[in-house]
Amino acid sequence: SAVISQKPSRDICQRGTSLTIQCQVDSQVTMMFWYRQQPGQSLTLIATANQGSEATYESGFVIDKFPISRPNLTFSTLTVSNMSPEDSSIYLCSVLTGTSTETQYFGPGTRLLVL
Amino acid sequence: SQQGEEDPQALSIQEGENATMNCSYKTSINNLQWYRQNSGRGLVHLILIRSNEREKHSGRLRVTLDTSKKSSSLLITASRAADTASYFCATEDDKIIFGKGTRLHILP
């Protein structure tokens, strides 16, 4: 199993500013992902955080807006840049682990409100 | 808390056939979502169906929802090798809760 923590748990930010969300896992994992869940919507995959290389972004998401770092196998950050009210959402870190059976674990999420 | 449970746990069919996966849940919901996960990849959202909807289509995907039976089905028509993946239904309480998934394998 994997225990995931995120910081901050919630924040209220002003338009035009940036926020960096941290994700810490209690064990080394190969696959880490960042998701967004906008109010009343489903989870949307933002990107796969690759250790030692640039993140792999899904369609509709770009590095300039959501830069991601993955310095090692237990830690990643997601930055939401130049925020607008449309970025108000829950941001979740997730890891995929296991050998014979892959299991996905989610962090508690970061609730972001942009004014 | 509520949880979606998929049935069957694993399914193997020939390419071109239709694949049907079912999901049951326990309490009332606002919406139900289906996701796909390819091996070693992140979850990808497929369809969201709201509690007041009975059926929804997206390309080769058809989702039904029966709130009286607390169940949903995902139908993939004319299956392709690329459809090989795990499929999860998810319900939402204060957070999204996923079932254990159906592993679908499309045989060439």
CSV table of C-alpha atoms in Angstrom, one decimal:
chain,number,residue,atom,x,y,z
A,1,SER,CA,0.0,0.0,0.0
A,2,ALA,CA,1.0,3.7,-0.2
A,3,VAL,CA,0.2,6.6,2.1
A,4,ILE,CA,0.1,9.9,0.4
A,5,SER,CA,0.1,13.4,1.9
A,6,GLN,CA,-0.5,16.7,0.2
A,7,LYS,CA,0.3,20.3,1.2
A,8,PRO,CA,-1.5,22.5,1.4
A,9,SER,CA,-4.8,20.9,2.1
A,10,ARG,CA,-6.6,24.0,0.9
A,11,ASP,CA,-5.9,27.5,-0.1
A,12,ILE,CA,-7.6,30.7,-1.3
A,13,CYS,CA,-5.5,32.6,-3.9
A,14,GLN,CA,-5.7,35.8,-5.8
A,15,ARG,CA,-6.1,35.9,-9.6
A,16,GLY,CA,-2.7,36.0,-11.3
A,17,THR,CA,-0.7,34.3,-8.6
A,18,SER,CA,0.8,30.8,-8.5
A,19,LEU,CA,0.5,28.0,-6.0
A,20,THR,CA,2.7,25.0,-5.6
A,21,ILE,CA,1.2,21.8,-4.3
A,22,GLN,CA,3.4,19.2,-2.7
A,23,CYS,CA,2.9,15.4,-2.7
A,24,GLN,CA,4.8,13.1,-0.5
A,25,VAL,CA,4.5,9.3,-0.6
A,26,ASP,CA,5.7,7.0,2.2
A,27,SER,CA,7.4,4.6,-0.2
A,28,GLN,CA,9.2,4.7,-3.5
A,29,VAL,CA,6.8,4.5,-6.4
A,30,THR,CA,7.4,4.5,-10.1
A,31,MET,CA,4.2,6.1,-11.3
A,32,MET,CA,2.9,9.3,-9.9
A,33,PHE,CA,0.0,11.3,-11.4
A,34,TRP,CA,-1.7,14.6,-10.9
A,35,TYR,CA,-5.5,14.9,-11.3
A,36,ARG,CA,-8.0,17.8,-11.1
A,37,GLN,CA,-11.6,17.6,-10.0
A,38,GLN,CA,-13.6,20.6,-10.8
A,39,PRO,CA,-16.8,21.2,-8.8
A,40,GLY,CA,-19.5,18.6,-9.8
A,41,GLN,CA,-17.2,17.1,-12.4
A,42,SER,CA,-15.2,13.8,-12.7
A,43,LEU,CA,-11.5,13.4,-12.2
A,44,THR,CA,-9.4,14.7,-15.0
A,45,LEU,CA,-5.8,13.5,-15.5
A,46,ILE,CA,-3.5,16.4,-15.8
A,47,ALA,CA,-0.1,14.7,-16.3
A,48,THR,CA,2.1,11.8,-15.3
A,49,ALA,CA,5.0,12.9,-13.2
A,50,ASN,CA,8.2,11.2,-14.4
A,51,GLN,CA,11.2,10.9,-12.2
A,52,GLY,CA,14.2,12.5,-13.7
A,53,SER,CA,12.5,13.7,-16.8
A,54,GLU,CA,9.8,16.1,-18.0
A,55,ALA,CA,6.2,15.2,-17.1
A,56,THR,CA,3.8,13.8,-19.7
A,57,TYR,CA,0.8,16.0,-20.1
A,58,GLU,CA,-2.6,15.1,-21.2
A,59,SER,CA,-4.5,16.9,-24.0
A,60,GLY,CA,-5.6,20.3,-22.8
A,61,PHE,CA,-2.8,20.7,-20.2
A,62,VAL,CA,0.5,22.4,-20.8
A,63,ILE,CA,3.8,22.7,-18.9
A,64,ASP,CA,3.7,26.5,-18.7
A,65,LYS,CA,0.4,26.4,-16.9
A,66,PHE,CA,1.0,23.3,-14.7
A,67,PRO,CA,4.8,22.8,-14.2
A,68,ILE,CA,5.5,19.6,-12.4
A,69,SER,CA,8.7,18.5,-10.6
A,70,ARG,CA,9.6,14.9,-9.6
A,71,PRO,CA,13.0,15.0,-8.0
A,72,ASN,CA,12.8,11.5,-6.6
A,73,LEU,CA,10.6,8.5,-6.3
A,74,THR,CA,8.7,9.7,-3.2
A,75,PHE,CA,8.0,13.4,-4.0
A,76,SER,CA,6.4,15.6,-6.6
A,77,THR,CA,5.1,19.1,-6.9
A,78,LEU,CA,2.4,20.6,-9.1
A,79,THR,CA,2.3,24.4,-9.7
A,80,VAL,CA,-0.8,26.1,-10.9
A,81,SER,CA,0.5,29.2,-12.6
A,82,ASN,CA,-1.1,32.6,-13.3
A,83,MET,CA,-4.3,31.4,-11.7
A,84,SER,CA,-7.8,32.4,-12.7
A,85,PRO,CA,-11.2,31.5,-11.1
A,86,GLU,CA,-11.5,28.7,-13.6
A,87,ASP,CA,-8.6,26.9,-11.8
A,88,SER,CA,-10.7,26.6,-8.7
A,89,SER,CA,-10.7,22.9,-8.2
A,90,ILE,CA,-9.5,20.0,-6.1
A,91,TYR,CA,-6.0,18.8,-7.1
A,92,LEU,CA,-5.1,15.2,-6.3
A,93,CYS,CA,-1.8,13.4,-6.3
A,94,SER,CA,-2.0,9.7,-7.1
A,95,VAL,CA,0.4,6.8,-7.3
A,96,LEU,CA,0.3,3.5,-9.0
A,97,THR,CA,2.0,0.7,-7.2
A,98,GLY,CA,2.1,-3.1,-7.0
A,99,THR,CA,3.7,-5.9,-9.0
A,100,SER,CA,1.2,-8.6,-9.7
A,101,THR,CA,-1.7,-6.4,-9.2
A,102,GLU,CA,-1.5,-2.6,-9.8
A,103,THR,CA,-3.4,-0.5,-7.3
A,104,GLN,CA,-4.0,3.2,-7.5
A,105,TYR,CA,-3.8,5.3,-4.4
A,106,PHE,CA,-5.0,8.9,-4.1
A,107,GLY,CA,-3.8,11.7,-1.8
A,108,PRO,CA,-6.4,13.6,0.3
A,109,GLY,CA,-6.4,16.4,-2.3
A,110,THR,CA,-5.8,20.2,-2.2
A,111,ARG,CA,-8.9,22.4,-2.4
A,112,LEU,CA,-8.0,25.5,-4.3
A,113,LEU,CA,-10.3,28.6,-4.6
A,114,VAL,CA,-9.2,31.4,-6.8
A,115,LEU,CA,-10.8,34.8,-6.3
B,1,SER,CA,-19.4,5.1,2.5
B,2,GLN,CA,-20.7,3.9,-0.9
B,3,GLN,CA,-18.6,2.0,-3.4
B,4,GLY,CA,-19.1,0.9,-6.9
B,5,GLU,CA,-18.4,-2.8,-7.5
B,6,GLU,CA,-17.8,-4.0,-11.0
B,7,ASP,CA,-18.8,-7.3,-12.5
B,8,PRO,CA,-17.2,-9.4,-13.9
B,9,GLN,CA,-13.7,-9.0,-12.4
B,10,ALA,CA,-12.1,-10.1,-15.7
B,11,LEU,CA,-13.5,-10.5,-19.2
B,12,SER,CA,-11.8,-11.8,-22.4
B,13,ILE,CA,-13.6,-11.5,-25.7
B,14,GLN,CA,-12.7,-11.6,-29.4
B,15,GLU,CA,-11.9,-8.5,-31.3
B,16,GLY,CA,-15.1,-7.1,-32.9
B,17,GLU,CA,-17.4,-8.5,-30.2
B,18,ASN,CA,-19.2,-6.3,-27.7
B,19,ALA,CA,-18.1,-6.1,-24.1
B,20,THR,CA,-20.5,-5.4,-21.2
B,21,MET,CA,-19.4,-4.5,-17.7
B,22,ASN,CA,-21.7,-3.9,-14.8
B,23,CYS,CA,-21.4,-1.8,-11.7
B,24,SER,CA,-23.5,-1.9,-8.5
B,25,TYR,CA,-23.5,0.6,-5.7
B,26,LYS,CA,-25.1,0.9,-2.3
B,27,THR,CA,-26.6,4.3,-1.7
B,28,SER,CA,-28.1,7.2,-3.6
B,29,ILE,CA,-25.8,9.1,-5.9
B,30,ASN,CA,-25.6,12.3,-7.7
B,31,ASN,CA,-23.7,10.8,-10.6
B,32,LEU,CA,-21.8,7.8,-11.6
B,33,GLN,CA,-18.6,7.8,-13.6
B,34,TRP,CA,-16.7,5.2,-15.7
B,35,TYR,CA,-12.9,5.3,-16.1
B,36,ARG,CA,-10.4,3.4,-18.1
B,37,GLN,CA,-6.9,2.5,-17.0
B,38,ASN,CA,-4.3,1.0,-19.3
B,39,SER,CA,-1.6,-0.9,-17.5
B,40,GLY,CA,0.9,1.4,-15.9
B,41,ARG,CA,-1.0,4.5,-16.9
B,42,GLY,CA,-3.3,6.9,-15.1
B,43,LEU,CA,-7.1,6.8,-14.9
B,44,VAL,CA,-8.8,8.3,-17.9
B,45,HIS,CA,-12.4,9.5,-17.6
B,46,LEU,CA,-14.8,8.0,-20.1
B,47,ILE,CA,-18.4,9.0,-19.2
B,48,LEU,CA,-20.3,10.7,-16.4
B,49,ILE,CA,-24.0,9.9,-16.1
B,50,ARG,CA,-26.2,11.9,-13.7
B,51,SER,CA,-28.8,10.3,-11.5
B,52,ASN,CA,-31.6,11.8,-13.6
B,53,GLU,CA,-30.2,10.2,-16.8
B,54,ARG,CA,-30.9,6.6,-18.0
B,55,GLU,CA,-28.6,6.3,-20.9
B,56,LYS,CA,-25.6,8.0,-22.4
B,57,HIS,CA,-23.5,7.5,-25.5
B,58,SER,CA,-20.0,8.5,-26.5
B,59,GLY,CA,-18.6,6.9,-29.7
B,60,ARG,CA,-18.5,3.2,-29.2
B,61,LEU,CA,-19.4,3.5,-25.5
B,62,ARG,CA,-22.9,3.2,-24.1
B,63,VAL,CA,-23.6,3.6,-20.4
B,64,THR,CA,-26.9,2.9,-18.7
B,65,LEU,CA,-28.0,3.8,-15.2
B,66,ASP,CA,-30.8,2.2,-13.2
B,67,THR,CA,-31.2,4.0,-10.0
B,68,SER,CA,-34.0,1.7,-8.8
B,69,LYS,CA,-31.6,-1.2,-9.0
B,70,LYS,CA,-28.5,0.9,-8.0
B,71,SER,CA,-26.7,-0.4,-11.0
B,72,SER,CA,-25.0,0.8,-14.2
B,73,SER,CA,-23.6,-0.9,-17.2
B,74,LEU,CA,-20.8,0.0,-19.7
B,75,LEU,CA,-21.1,-1.4,-23.2
B,76,ILE,CA,-18.2,-1.2,-25.6
B,77,THR,CA,-19.3,-2.1,-29.1
B,78,ALA,CA,-17.1,-3.5,-31.9
B,79,SER,CA,-14.2,-4.0,-29.5
B,80,ARG,CA,-10.6,-3.4,-30.6
B,81,ALA,CA,-7.2,-4.5,-29.2
B,82,ALA,CA,-6.7,-1.0,-27.9
B,83,ASP,CA,-9.7,-1.4,-25.6
B,84,THR,CA,-7.7,-3.8,-23.5
B,85,ALA,CA,-7.6,-2.1,-20.1
B,86,SER,CA,-9.2,-2.1,-16.7
B,87,TYR,CA,-12.5,-0.3,-16.4
B,88,PHE,CA,-13.7,1.3,-13.2
B,89,CYS,CA,-17.0,2.8,-12.1
B,90,ALA,CA,-16.9,5.5,-9.5
B,91,THR,CA,-19.5,7.1,-7.3
B,92,GLU,CA,-19.1,10.3,-5.3
B,93,ASP,CA,-19.9,11.1,-1.7
B,94,ASP,CA,-17.5,13.6,-0.2
B,95,LYS,CA,-14.9,12.1,-2.4
B,96,ILE,CA,-14.8,9.8,-5.4
B,97,ILE,CA,-14.8,6.2,-4.5
B,98,PHE,CA,-13.7,3.6,-7.1
B,99,GLY,CA,-14.6,0.0,-7.4
B,100,LYS,CA,-12.1,-2.7,-8.0
B,101,GLY,CA,-12.5,-2.7,-11.7
B,102,THR,CA,-13.1,-5.1,-14.6
B,103,ARG,CA,-10.0,-6.2,-16.5
B,104,LEU,CA,-10.9,-6.4,-20.1
B,105,HIS,CA,-8.7,-8.3,-22.5
B,106,ILE,CA,-9.5,-8.2,-26.3
B,107,LEU,CA,-8.2,-11.2,-28.1
B,108,PRO,CA,-6.9,-10.8,-31.7
